[in-house]
mmCIF file of C-alpha atoms and ligand atoms in Angstrom:
data_model
loop_
_atom_site.group_PDB
_atom_site.id
_atom_site.type_symbol
_atom_site.label_atom_id
_atom_site.label_comp_id
_atom_site.label_asym_id
_atom_site.label_seq_id
_atom_site.Cartn_x
_atom_site.Cartn_y
_atom_site.Cartn_z
ATOM 1 C CA MET A 1 0.000 0.000 0.000
ATOM 2 C CA ALA A 2 2.765 2.436 0.908
ATOM 3 C CA ASP A 3 4.217 2.317 -2.612
ATOM 4 C CA ALA A 4 0.822 2.653 -4.239
ATOM 5 C CA ALA A 5 -0.086 5.585 -2.004
ATOM 6 C CA ARG A 6 3.124 7.406 -2.836
ATOM 7 C CA ALA A 7 2.725 6.680 -6.556
ATOM 8 C CA LEU A 8 -0.808 8.066 -6.413
ATOM 9 C CA LEU A 9 0.367 11.249 -4.757
ATOM 10 C CA ARG A 10 3.125 11.738 -7.355
ATOM 11 C CA GLU A 11 0.687 11.113 -10.183
ATOM 12 C CA LEU A 12 -1.915 13.480 -8.772
ATOM 13 C CA ARG A 13 0.588 16.250 -8.149
ATOM 14 C CA LYS A 14 1.425 16.090 -11.848
ATOM 15 C CA ARG A 15 -2.266 16.447 -12.519
ATOM 16 C CA ALA A 16 -2.763 19.453 -10.220
ATOM 17 C CA PRO A 17 -3.463 21.915 -13.087
ATOM 18 C CA ARG A 18 -6.126 19.583 -14.467
ATOM 19 C CA ILE A 19 -7.812 19.274 -11.071
ATOM 20 C CA ALA A 20 -7.873 23.063 -10.795
ATOM 21 C CA ARG A 21 -9.465 23.325 -14.247
ATOM 22 C CA THR A 22 -12.203 20.850 -13.298
ATOM 23 C CA LEU A 23 -12.795 22.796 -10.092
ATOM 24 C CA ALA A 24 -13.058 26.096 -11.983
ATOM 25 C CA ARG A 25 -15.688 24.614 -14.308
ATOM 26 C CA PHE A 26 -17.687 23.274 -11.381
ATOM 27 C CA VAL A 27 -17.576 26.568 -9.465
ATOM 28 C CA ARG A 28 -18.671 28.491 -12.571
ATOM 29 C CA ALA A 29 -21.791 26.331 -12.822
ATOM 30 C CA GLU A 30 -23.787 27.946 -10.005
ATOM 31 C CA SER A 31 -26.046 25.492 -8.168
ATOM 32 C CA PRO A 32 -28.067 26.918 -5.267
ATOM 33 C CA SER A 33 -30.097 24.339 -3.309
ATOM 34 C CA THR A 34 -33.380 25.996 -4.235
ATOM 35 C CA ASN A 35 -32.900 26.395 -7.975
ATOM 36 C CA LYS A 36 -33.857 23.145 -9.693
ATOM 37 C CA ARG A 37 -32.990 24.345 -13.171
ATOM 38 C CA ALA A 38 -29.452 25.323 -12.179
ATOM 39 C CA LEU A 39 -28.973 22.164 -10.120
ATOM 40 C CA ASP A 40 -30.126 19.919 -12.942
ATOM 41 C CA ARG A 41 -27.767 21.655 -15.337
ATOM 42 C CA PHE A 42 -24.856 21.146 -12.949
ATOM 43 C CA ALA A 43 -25.865 17.528 -12.337
ATOM 44 C CA ARG A 44 -25.542 16.920 -16.066
ATOM 45 C CA ILE A 45 -22.108 18.527 -16.210
ATOM 46 C CA VAL A 46 -20.906 16.229 -13.423
ATOM 47 C CA ALA A 47 -22.623 13.188 -14.966
ATOM 48 C CA ALA A 48 -20.946 13.827 -18.329
ATOM 49 C CA GLU A 49 -17.513 13.827 -16.661
ATOM 50 C CA TRP A 50 -18.165 10.398 -15.165
ATOM 51 C CA LYS A 51 -19.559 8.987 -18.403
ATOM 52 C CA ARG A 52 -16.354 9.995 -20.143
ATOM 53 C CA ARG A 53 -14.533 7.831 -17.629
ATOM 54 C CA GLY A 54 -16.570 4.754 -18.456
ATOM 55 C CA ALA A 55 -18.584 4.759 -15.238
ATOM 56 C CA ASN A 56 -22.173 3.608 -14.995
ATOM 57 C CA VAL A 57 -24.089 6.870 -14.487
ATOM 58 C CA ARG A 58 -27.732 7.375 -13.599
ATOM 59 C CA ILE A 59 -29.545 10.667 -13.158
ATOM 60 C CA VAL A 60 -31.963 10.158 -10.261
ATOM 61 C CA ARG A 61 -34.808 12.438 -11.253
ATOM 62 C CA GLN A 62 -36.604 14.472 -8.617
ATOM 63 C CA SER A 63 -39.711 16.547 -9.004
ATOM 64 C CA ALA A 64 -39.489 18.572 -5.793
ATOM 65 C CA ALA A 65 -35.711 19.151 -5.787
ATOM 66 C CA GLY A 66 -32.705 19.083 -8.062
ATOM 67 C CA ASP A 67 -31.823 15.730 -9.630
ATOM 68 C CA HIS A 68 -29.255 13.527 -7.901
ATOM 69 C CA VAL A 69 -26.480 11.691 -9.732
ATOM 70 C CA ARG A 70 -25.553 8.092 -8.957
ATOM 71 C CA VAL A 71 -22.252 6.863 -10.357
ATOM 72 C CA GLU A 72 -20.985 3.309 -10.121
ATOM 73 C CA TRP A 73 -17.380 2.754 -11.028
ATOM 74 C CA ARG A 74 -15.473 -0.497 -11.213
ATOM 75 C CA ALA A 75 -11.819 -0.637 -12.114
ATOM 76 C CA ALA A 76 -11.245 -2.366 -15.458
ATOM 77 C CA ALA A 77 -9.179 -5.170 -13.973
ATOM 78 C CA ALA A 78 -11.819 -5.926 -11.379
ATOM 79 C CA ARG A 79 -14.554 -5.983 -13.988
ATOM 80 C CA ASP A 80 -13.818 -9.557 -15.154
ATOM 81 C CA ASP A 81 -14.531 -11.306 -11.850
ATOM 82 C CA ALA A 82 -17.488 -9.023 -11.307
ATOM 83 C CA ALA A 83 -19.002 -10.150 -14.599
ATOM 84 C CA THR A 84 -18.977 -13.819 -13.605
ATOM 85 C CA SER A 85 -20.793 -13.194 -10.357
ATOM 86 C CA ARG A 86 -23.202 -10.608 -11.700
ATOM 87 C CA GLY A 87 -26.178 -12.996 -11.710
ATOM 88 C CA GLU A 88 -25.583 -13.749 -8.081
ATOM 89 C CA ALA A 89 -25.072 -10.096 -7.225
ATOM 90 C CA THR A 90 -28.422 -9.178 -8.754
ATOM 91 C CA SER A 91 -30.311 -11.720 -6.700
ATOM 92 C CA VAL A 92 -28.500 -10.560 -3.576
ATOM 93 C CA ARG A 93 -29.493 -7.014 -4.390
ATOM 94 C CA GLY A 94 -33.145 -8.010 -4.699
ATOM 95 C CA ALA A 95 -33.068 -9.311 -1.168
ATOM 96 C CA THR A 96 -31.084 -6.408 0.260
ATOM 97 C CA ALA A 97 -33.990 -4.992 2.197
ATOM 98 C CA ALA A 98 -34.135 -8.125 4.292
ATOM 99 C CA ILE A 99 -30.412 -8.483 4.852
ATOM 100 C CA ARG A 100 -28.960 -6.916 7.921
ATOM 101 C CA VAL A 101 -26.364 -4.239 7.373
ATOM 102 C CA ASP A 102 -23.457 -6.225 8.800
ATOM 103 C CA VAL A 103 -24.185 -9.112 6.434
ATOM 104 C CA ALA A 104 -24.080 -6.753 3.466
ATOM 105 C CA ARG A 105 -20.847 -5.324 4.761
ATOM 106 C CA ALA A 106 -19.182 -8.700 5.002
ATOM 107 C CA ARG A 107 -19.700 -9.307 1.300
ATOM 108 C CA SER A 108 -16.485 -8.752 -0.531
ATOM 109 C CA ASP A 109 -18.311 -7.102 -3.424
ATOM 110 C CA ALA A 110 -20.243 -4.644 -1.252
ATOM 111 C CA PRO A 111 -19.300 -1.261 -2.686
ATOM 112 C CA ILE A 112 -17.619 1.678 -1.037
ATOM 113 C CA LEU A 113 -20.076 4.561 -0.912
ATOM 114 C CA VAL A 114 -18.788 8.097 -1.509
ATOM 115 C CA LEU A 115 -21.150 10.929 -0.620
ATOM 116 C CA GLY A 116 -21.141 14.473 -1.882
ATOM 117 C CA HIS A 117 -23.557 17.239 -2.691
ATOM 118 C CA LEU A 118 -24.091 19.314 -5.805
ATOM 119 C CA ASP A 119 -25.856 22.202 -4.101
ATOM 120 C CA THR A 120 -24.395 25.350 -2.560
ATOM 121 C CA VAL A 121 -25.775 28.056 -0.281
ATOM 122 C CA TYR A 122 -25.186 30.800 -2.867
ATOM 123 C CA ASP A 123 -27.868 32.372 -5.056
ATOM 124 C CA ILE A 124 -27.458 32.696 -8.796
ATOM 125 C CA GLY A 125 -25.518 35.875 -9.485
ATOM 126 C CA THR A 126 -23.066 35.422 -6.594
ATOM 127 C CA LEU A 127 -20.431 34.353 -9.080
ATOM 128 C CA ALA A 128 -20.531 37.735 -10.822
ATOM 129 C CA LYS A 129 -19.538 39.418 -7.541
ATOM 130 C CA ASN A 130 -17.289 36.626 -6.290
ATOM 131 C CA PRO A 131 -15.776 34.976 -9.366
ATOM 132 C CA PHE A 132 -13.508 31.953 -9.472
ATOM 133 C CA ARG A 133 -9.985 33.278 -8.944
ATOM 134 C CA VAL A 134 -6.602 32.137 -7.697
ATOM 135 C CA ARG A 135 -4.440 34.188 -5.359
ATOM 136 C CA GLY A 136 -1.414 33.041 -3.396
ATOM 137 C CA GLY A 137 -2.109 29.318 -3.695
ATOM 138 C CA ARG A 138 -5.758 29.725 -2.769
ATOM 139 C CA ALA A 139 -8.679 29.348 -5.128
ATOM 140 C CA PHE A 140 -11.816 31.344 -4.323
ATOM 141 C CA GLY A 141 -15.414 31.148 -5.475
ATOM 142 C CA PRO A 142 -18.916 30.286 -4.276
ATOM 143 C CA GLY A 143 -19.143 26.699 -3.016
ATOM 144 C CA ILE A 144 -15.511 25.975 -3.875
ATOM 145 C CA PHE A 145 -14.724 24.521 -0.458
ATOM 146 C CA ASP A 146 -18.180 23.204 0.446
ATOM 147 C CA MET A 147 -17.998 21.167 -1.671
ATOM 148 C CA LYS A 148 -17.170 21.507 -5.306
ATOM 149 C CA SER A 149 -13.564 20.691 -4.462
ATOM 150 C CA GLY A 150 -14.797 17.306 -3.196
ATOM 151 C CA LEU A 151 -16.563 16.628 -6.488
ATOM 152 C CA ALA A 152 -13.393 17.462 -8.439
ATOM 153 C CA ILE A 153 -11.183 15.381 -6.147
ATOM 154 C CA ALA A 154 -13.292 12.264 -6.737
ATOM 155 C CA LEU A 155 -12.963 12.464 -10.525
ATOM 156 C CA HIS A 156 -9.226 12.848 -10.434
ATOM 157 C CA ALA A 157 -8.765 10.123 -7.829
ATOM 158 C CA VAL A 158 -10.317 7.733 -10.330
ATOM 159 C CA ASP A 159 -8.226 9.158 -13.173
ATOM 160 C CA ALA A 160 -5.033 8.517 -11.240
ATOM 161 C CA LEU A 161 -6.012 4.941 -10.383
ATOM 162 C CA ARG A 162 -6.733 4.312 -14.066
ATOM 163 C CA ALA A 163 -3.498 5.920 -15.200
ATOM 164 C CA LEU A 164 -1.473 3.783 -12.787
ATOM 165 C CA LYS A 165 -3.546 0.662 -13.529
ATOM 166 C CA LEU A 166 -4.371 0.258 -9.858
ATOM 167 C CA ALA A 167 -7.656 -1.565 -9.403
ATOM 168 C CA PRO A 168 -9.652 -1.392 -6.168
ATOM 169 C CA ARG A 169 -11.243 -4.731 -5.285
ATOM 170 C CA ARG A 170 -14.625 -3.225 -4.604
ATOM 171 C CA PRO A 171 -16.874 -1.183 -6.830
ATOM 172 C CA VAL A 172 -17.262 2.432 -5.785
ATOM 173 C CA VAL A 173 -20.658 4.126 -5.759
ATOM 174 C CA PHE A 174 -20.687 7.927 -5.763
ATOM 175 C CA LEU A 175 -23.944 9.554 -4.774
ATOM 176 C CA TRP A 176 -24.096 13.267 -5.587
ATOM 177 C CA THR A 177 -27.210 14.778 -4.005
ATOM 178 C CA SER A 178 -28.891 18.131 -4.520
ATOM 179 C CA ASP A 179 -30.249 19.209 -1.136
ATOM 180 C CA GLU A 180 -27.611 18.653 1.564
ATOM 181 C CA GLU A 181 -27.402 22.336 2.424
ATOM 182 C CA ILE A 182 -31.116 22.462 3.188
ATOM 183 C CA GLY A 183 -31.323 19.325 5.341
ATOM 184 C CA SER A 184 -31.314 16.447 2.788
ATOM 185 C CA ARG A 185 -35.035 15.882 3.179
ATOM 186 C CA ASN A 186 -35.304 14.751 -0.402
ATOM 187 C CA SER A 187 -32.179 12.590 -0.564
ATOM 188 C CA ARG A 188 -32.013 11.022 2.887
ATOM 189 C CA ALA A 189 -33.799 7.801 1.886
ATOM 190 C CA ALA A 190 -31.467 7.282 -1.090
ATOM 191 C CA VAL A 191 -28.403 7.988 1.063
ATOM 192 C CA GLU A 192 -29.507 5.431 3.652
ATOM 193 C CA ARG A 193 -30.448 2.823 1.053
ATOM 194 C CA GLU A 194 -27.045 3.046 -0.647
ATOM 195 C CA ALA A 195 -25.273 3.000 2.709
ATOM 196 C CA ARG A 196 -27.034 -0.198 3.811
ATOM 197 C CA ALA A 197 -25.651 -2.008 0.766
ATOM 198 C CA SER A 198 -22.117 -0.649 1.271
ATOM 199 C CA CYS A 199 -19.094 -1.686 3.303
ATOM 200 C CA ALA A 200 -18.138 1.856 4.277
ATOM 201 C CA VAL A 201 -19.006 5.474 3.589
ATOM 202 C CA LEU A 202 -16.512 8.212 2.757
ATOM 203 C CA VAL A 203 -17.919 11.737 2.821
ATOM 204 C CA LEU A 204 -16.340 14.453 0.693
ATOM 205 C CA GLU A 205 -17.383 17.340 2.916
ATOM 206 C CA PRO A 206 -14.531 19.814 3.504
ATOM 207 C CA ALA A 207 -11.740 18.917 5.873
ATOM 208 C CA ALA A 208 -11.451 20.698 9.228
ATOM 209 C CA GLY A 209 -8.794 23.314 9.936
ATOM 210 C CA ALA A 210 -5.621 24.348 8.176
ATOM 211 C CA HIS A 211 -4.087 20.859 8.292
ATOM 212 C CA GLY A 212 -7.044 19.146 6.697
ATOM 213 C CA ASP A 213 -8.213 17.054 9.632
ATOM 214 C CA LEU A 214 -10.733 14.328 8.966
ATOM 215 C CA LYS A 215 -14.065 14.596 10.736
ATOM 216 C CA THR A 216 -14.303 11.602 12.997
ATOM 217 C CA ALA A 217 -17.380 12.679 14.940
ATOM 218 C CA ARG A 218 -20.209 15.068 14.310
ATOM 219 C CA LYS A 219 -22.896 16.179 16.661
ATOM 220 C CA GLY A 220 -26.506 15.343 16.067
ATOM 221 C CA VAL A 221 -28.400 18.419 14.969
ATOM 222 C CA GLY A 222 -32.030 19.326 15.302
ATOM 223 C CA GLU A 223 -34.578 22.032 15.557
ATOM 224 C CA ALA A 224 -37.617 22.128 17.801
ATOM 225 C CA THR A 225 -40.524 24.535 17.644
ATOM 226 C CA LEU A 226 -42.196 25.770 20.821
ATOM 227 C CA GLU A 227 -45.571 27.270 20.146
ATOM 228 C CA VAL A 228 -47.560 28.939 22.907
ATOM 229 C CA THR A 229 -51.242 29.781 22.793
ATOM 230 C CA GLY A 230 -52.503 32.199 25.459
ATOM 231 C CA ARG A 231 -55.544 34.447 25.648
ATOM 232 C CA SER A 232 -55.638 38.023 24.402
ATOM 233 C CA SER A 233 -57.091 40.823 26.429
ATOM 234 C CA HIS A 234 -56.786 44.590 26.820
ATOM 235 C CA ALA A 235 -53.548 45.254 28.622
ATOM 236 C CA GLY A 236 -55.027 48.212 30.498
ATOM 237 C CA LEU A 237 -58.669 47.439 31.029
ATOM 238 C CA ALA A 238 -58.683 43.725 31.767
ATOM 239 C CA PRO A 239 -55.168 42.408 32.222
ATOM 240 C CA GLU A 240 -56.397 39.689 34.592
ATOM 241 C CA ARG A 241 -58.419 38.098 31.797
ATOM 242 C CA GLY A 242 -55.429 37.574 29.550
ATOM 243 C CA VAL A 243 -52.846 34.789 29.373
ATOM 244 C CA ASN A 244 -49.631 36.288 28.067
ATOM 245 C CA ALA A 245 -48.126 33.948 25.467
ATOM 246 C CA VAL A 246 -44.912 35.989 25.215
ATOM 247 C CA LEU A 247 -44.330 35.686 28.949
ATOM 248 C CA GLU A 248 -45.038 31.949 28.852
ATOM 249 C CA LEU A 249 -42.534 31.563 26.012
ATOM 250 C CA ALA A 250 -39.915 33.597 27.888
ATOM 251 C CA LEU A 251 -40.328 31.338 30.927
ATOM 252 C CA GLN A 252 -40.009 28.246 28.742
ATOM 253 C CA ILE A 253 -36.831 29.596 27.114
ATOM 254 C CA ALA A 254 -35.337 30.218 30.549
ATOM 255 C CA ARG A 255 -36.166 26.619 31.392
ATOM 256 C CA LEU A 256 -34.585 25.345 28.148
ATOM 257 C CA ARG A 257 -31.364 27.031 29.148
ATOM 258 C CA ARG A 258 -30.992 24.509 31.943
ATOM 259 C CA PHE A 259 -30.905 21.668 29.373
ATOM 260 C CA ASN A 260 -27.453 22.805 28.212
ATOM 261 C CA ARG A 261 -24.579 20.518 29.153
ATOM 262 C CA PRO A 262 -21.511 22.310 27.770
ATOM 263 C CA LYS A 263 -19.028 19.776 29.115
ATOM 264 C CA ARG A 264 -20.890 16.916 27.496
ATOM 265 C CA GLY A 265 -21.398 18.790 24.229
ATOM 266 C CA VAL A 266 -25.151 19.218 24.579
ATOM 267 C CA SER A 267 -26.459 22.611 23.558
ATOM 268 C CA VAL A 268 -29.939 24.087 23.348
ATOM 269 C CA ASN A 269 -30.439 27.566 21.940
ATOM 270 C CA ALA A 270 -33.589 29.465 21.097
ATOM 271 C CA ASP A 271 -32.502 31.272 17.945
ATOM 272 C CA VAL A 272 -35.692 32.772 16.488
ATOM 273 C CA ILE A 273 -38.681 34.063 18.422
ATOM 274 C CA GLU A 274 -41.902 35.737 17.424
ATOM 275 C CA GLY A 275 -45.047 36.731 19.269
ATOM 276 C CA GLY A 276 -47.636 39.368 19.965
ATOM 277 C CA THR A 277 -49.797 41.446 17.688
ATOM 278 C CA ARG A 278 -49.765 45.105 18.752
ATOM 279 C CA PRO A 279 -49.242 47.405 21.741
ATOM 280 C CA ASN A 280 -51.986 47.397 24.363
ATOM 281 C CA VAL A 281 -52.912 43.778 23.700
ATOM 282 C CA ILE A 282 -51.870 40.883 25.871
ATOM 283 C CA PRO A 283 -50.536 38.503 23.245
ATOM 284 C CA ASP A 284 -52.225 35.156 22.661
ATOM 285 C CA HIS A 285 -49.500 33.701 20.463
ATOM 286 C CA ALA A 286 -45.731 33.252 20.608
ATOM 287 C CA LYS A 287 -43.300 30.881 18.979
ATOM 288 C CA ALA A 288 -39.618 29.967 19.255
ATOM 289 C CA LEU A 289 -37.291 27.933 17.055
ATOM 290 C CA VAL A 290 -34.740 26.080 19.135
ATOM 291 C CA ASP A 291 -31.419 24.746 17.865
ATOM 292 C CA LEU A 292 -30.445 21.356 19.345
ATOM 293 C CA ARG A 293 -27.010 19.654 19.374
ATOM 294 C CA ALA A 294 -25.941 16.410 21.003
ATOM 295 C CA PRO A 295 -22.747 14.358 20.717
ATOM 296 C CA ASN A 296 -24.265 10.869 20.935
ATOM 297 C CA VAL A 297 -27.525 9.019 20.583
ATOM 298 C CA ARG A 298 -28.002 8.696 24.345
ATOM 299 C CA GLU A 299 -27.795 12.451 24.940
ATOM 300 C CA MET A 300 -29.961 13.063 21.894
ATOM 301 C CA ARG A 301 -32.734 10.819 23.199
ATOM 302 C CA ALA A 302 -32.478 12.319 26.689
ATOM 303 C CA LEU A 303 -32.845 15.815 25.285
ATOM 304 C CA GLU A 304 -35.825 14.820 23.155
ATOM 305 C CA ARG A 305 -37.483 13.309 26.228
ATOM 306 C CA LYS A 306 -36.964 16.525 28.209
ATOM 307 C CA LEU A 307 -38.456 18.587 25.412
ATOM 308 C CA ARG A 308 -41.513 16.393 25.163
ATOM 309 C CA ALA A 309 -41.989 16.616 28.916
ATOM 310 C CA LEU A 310 -42.279 20.413 28.870
ATOM 311 C CA ARG A 311 -45.590 21.632 30.302
ATOM 312 C CA PRO A 312 -47.116 25.145 30.461
ATOM 313 C CA ILE A 313 -46.109 27.306 33.418
ATOM 314 C CA LEU A 314 -48.803 30.005 33.420
ATOM 315 C CA PRO A 315 -52.364 28.914 34.238
ATOM 316 C CA GLY A 316 -54.400 28.806 31.027
ATOM 317 C CA ALA A 317 -51.429 28.710 28.631
ATOM 318 C CA LYS A 318 -51.112 25.950 26.033
ATOM 319 C CA LEU A 319 -47.779 24.689 24.804
ATOM 320 C CA ALA A 320 -47.046 22.611 21.684
ATOM 321 C CA VAL A 321 -43.554 21.206 21.139
ATOM 322 C CA ARG A 322 -42.758 19.911 17.662
ATOM 323 C CA GLY A 323 -39.686 18.779 15.778
ATOM 324 C CA GLY A 324 -36.522 17.325 17.230
ATOM 325 C CA PHE A 325 -33.297 15.968 15.831
ATOM 326 C CA ASN A 326 -33.153 15.686 12.058
ATOM 327 C CA ARG A 327 -29.544 14.519 11.883
ATOM 328 C CA PRO A 328 -28.478 11.936 14.428
ATOM 329 C CA PRO A 329 -24.899 12.168 15.741
ATOM 330 C CA LEU A 330 -21.958 10.604 13.929
ATOM 331 C CA GLU A 331 -20.322 8.893 16.868
ATOM 332 C CA ALA A 332 -16.563 8.474 16.953
ATOM 333 C CA ARG A 333 -16.795 4.683 17.201
ATOM 334 C CA MET A 334 -18.348 4.622 13.691
ATOM 335 C CA SER A 335 -15.279 6.259 12.142
ATOM 336 C CA LYS A 336 -12.538 4.774 14.327
ATOM 337 C CA ASP A 337 -11.319 2.008 12.021
ATOM 338 C CA LEU A 338 -11.619 4.036 8.804
ATOM 339 C CA TYR A 339 -9.828 6.938 10.433
ATOM 340 C CA ALA A 340 -6.958 4.731 11.598
ATOM 341 C CA ARG A 341 -6.503 3.413 8.083
ATOM 342 C CA ALA A 342 -6.698 6.865 6.480
ATOM 343 C CA ALA A 343 -4.223 8.306 8.983
ATOM 344 C CA ARG A 344 -1.774 5.468 8.269
ATOM 345 C CA ILE A 345 -2.038 6.033 4.512
ATOM 346 C CA ALA A 346 -1.556 9.772 4.995
ATOM 347 C CA ARG A 347 1.615 9.099 7.006
ATOM 348 C CA GLN A 348 2.877 6.827 4.235
ATOM 349 C CA MET A 349 2.391 9.707 1.822
ATOM 350 C CA GLY A 350 4.287 12.032 4.159
ATOM 351 C CA LEU A 351 1.181 14.028 5.093
ATOM 352 C CA ARG A 352 0.190 14.893 8.615
ATOM 353 C CA ILE A 353 -3.564 14.555 8.848
ATOM 354 C CA GLY A 354 -5.370 14.386 12.163
ATOM 355 C CA GLY A 355 -8.955 13.823 13.169
ATOM 356 C CA CYS A 356 -11.433 16.002 15.009
ATOM 357 C CA ALA A 357 -15.013 16.238 16.189
ATOM 358 C CA VAL A 358 -17.235 18.998 14.833
ATOM 359 C CA GLY A 359 -20.562 20.494 15.847
ATOM 360 C CA ARG A 360 -22.279 20.533 12.501
ATOM 361 C CA GLY A 361 -24.004 17.554 10.853
ATOM 362 C CA SER A 362 -23.709 16.158 7.329
ATOM 363 C CA ASP A 363 -25.152 13.214 5.406
ATOM 364 C CA GLY A 364 -22.501 11.114 7.148
ATOM 365 C CA ASN A 365 -24.615 11.427 10.289
ATOM 366 C CA PHE A 366 -27.380 9.417 8.604
ATOM 367 C CA THR A 367 -25.119 6.602 7.451
ATOM 368 C CA ALA A 368 -23.295 6.282 10.777
ATOM 369 C CA ALA A 369 -26.593 6.201 12.651
ATOM 370 C CA ILE A 370 -27.734 3.124 10.709
ATOM 371 C CA GLY A 371 -24.529 1.331 11.631
ATOM 372 C CA VAL A 372 -22.318 1.756 8.568
ATOM 373 C CA PRO A 373 -18.698 2.823 9.218
ATOM 374 C CA THR A 374 -18.389 6.426 8.061
ATOM 375 C CA LEU A 375 -15.483 8.825 7.667
ATOM 376 C CA ASP A 376 -16.211 12.465 6.921
ATOM 377 C CA GLY A 377 -14.145 15.486 5.923
ATOM 378 C CA MET A 378 -12.360 13.721 3.046
ATOM 379 C CA GLY A 379 -12.789 16.790 0.809
ATOM 380 C CA GLY A 380 -10.691 19.890 0.203
ATOM 381 C CA VAL A 381 -8.667 21.860 2.724
ATOM 382 C CA GLY A 382 -9.529 25.519 3.017
ATOM 383 C CA GLY A 383 -11.865 27.812 4.903
ATOM 384 C CA GLY A 384 -14.549 30.469 4.859
ATOM 385 C CA ALA A 385 -17.399 28.053 4.108
ATOM 386 C CA HIS A 386 -20.673 29.811 3.372
ATOM 387 C CA SER A 387 -18.990 33.209 3.057
ATOM 388 C CA ARG A 388 -17.538 35.437 0.390
ATOM 389 C CA GLU A 389 -14.044 34.437 1.477
ATOM 390 C CA GLU A 390 -14.604 30.730 0.865
ATOM 391 C CA PHE A 391 -11.417 29.176 -0.516
ATOM 392 C CA VAL A 392 -9.471 25.952 -1.005
ATOM 393 C CA LEU A 393 -5.731 25.456 -0.833
ATOM 394 C CA LEU A 394 -4.771 24.338 -4.334
ATOM 395 C CA ARG A 395 -1.893 22.312 -2.959
ATOM 396 C CA SER A 396 -4.352 20.206 -0.969
ATOM 397 C CA LEU A 397 -6.307 18.957 -3.970
ATOM 398 C CA PRO A 398 -3.819 16.331 -5.221
ATOM 399 C CA GLU A 399 -3.193 15.233 -1.630
ATOM 400 C CA ARG A 400 -6.860 14.681 -0.885
ATOM 401 C CA ALA A 401 -7.438 12.945 -4.213
ATOM 402 C CA ALA A 402 -4.503 10.618 -3.468
ATOM 403 C CA LEU A 403 -5.873 9.855 -0.010
ATOM 404 C CA LEU A 404 -9.291 9.042 -1.443
ATOM 405 C CA ALA A 405 -7.848 6.851 -4.202
ATOM 406 C CA ALA A 406 -5.657 5.009 -1.700
ATOM 407 C CA MET A 407 -8.680 4.393 0.534
ATOM 408 C CA PHE A 408 -10.413 2.758 -2.448
ATOM 409 C CA LEU A 409 -7.467 0.362 -2.666
ATOM 410 C CA GLU A 410 -7.355 -0.146 1.089
ATOM 411 C CA LEU A 411 -10.979 -1.149 1.640
HETATM 412 ZN ZN1 ZN B 1 -21.261 20.528 2.495
#
């Protein structure tokens, strides 16, 4: 492996200008989460790149969101044995729903799943103000770090394997989704289905920090809504007849504050509130959106229980609590083995790459929660995500592509 990893890095460094050109094309194709037309156009650009590389490409059409792209790639040398067992593989696939995840994982032909997203948080027109540009080894542009660099890295990882005639044993499935930045509501089922059939999941979200750390744990993330119904009344003439919904909500928010456990990584924060109608009127309605974070499933469940147990404080007030966690935590134990292998490969390539836990969720949270080993943060190294200063370090692109390609060989 050490020789192959080093050869991959050498090969990819030679290809650095080509990776940068792919990245520039991807950044110039704007793809905000909410613009289906733009997303579909970008999906086709990415799909065409994979078709040129002989991969099996399917556009997964969506009516309510941008189309996803599913790519299945098998190395040429591995294709021969795959062909002989294809009949068997098909029947196995038909029964997948009934097979437990660990059985699927034990299969030597279970694919490696690579996750990435096509969408960005930037509206059409951002590019005109913040164009793709290179300055001092950094490339800038909307969505360049999160995560068009990841999409470019994957293509060139495969190119390098092909050029060096290195054939991973397993097929690799790449699932490029269109709604990660807005909660993956539309793609979650597809992500989980592919993960269940796979041996491991590698997520091309950006790396953490200046050294490109891999993301070995992510908090679970959620949002709850607290909605209070009171009773309106004239604030001057008949205050005693009113039930003040704003006051009830304020008391509830003060109570929520006690659910925070900073040392354990549990946080609860009311981040949007609304309520009341006009001066002089005791308000009968108030609402809060509450951000929820938890580091593991146990803390997540405990927090959800506490939220559901909330009861009104003021006599006559009604309280409705809705929502909860929409991304379960990616616990460190789900990435431990993959991280150890990636860190060893990085050392063999002379790179120092660490691991770290982060507060934000990704699609890797879904796959880890259903029991599939998951390693996140395999994408570009840079910073400024979701801002005008978003950038990637150009030097990191060949390194990350080599790491990804070597992981395909490793698994
Ligand atoms: Zn992302």
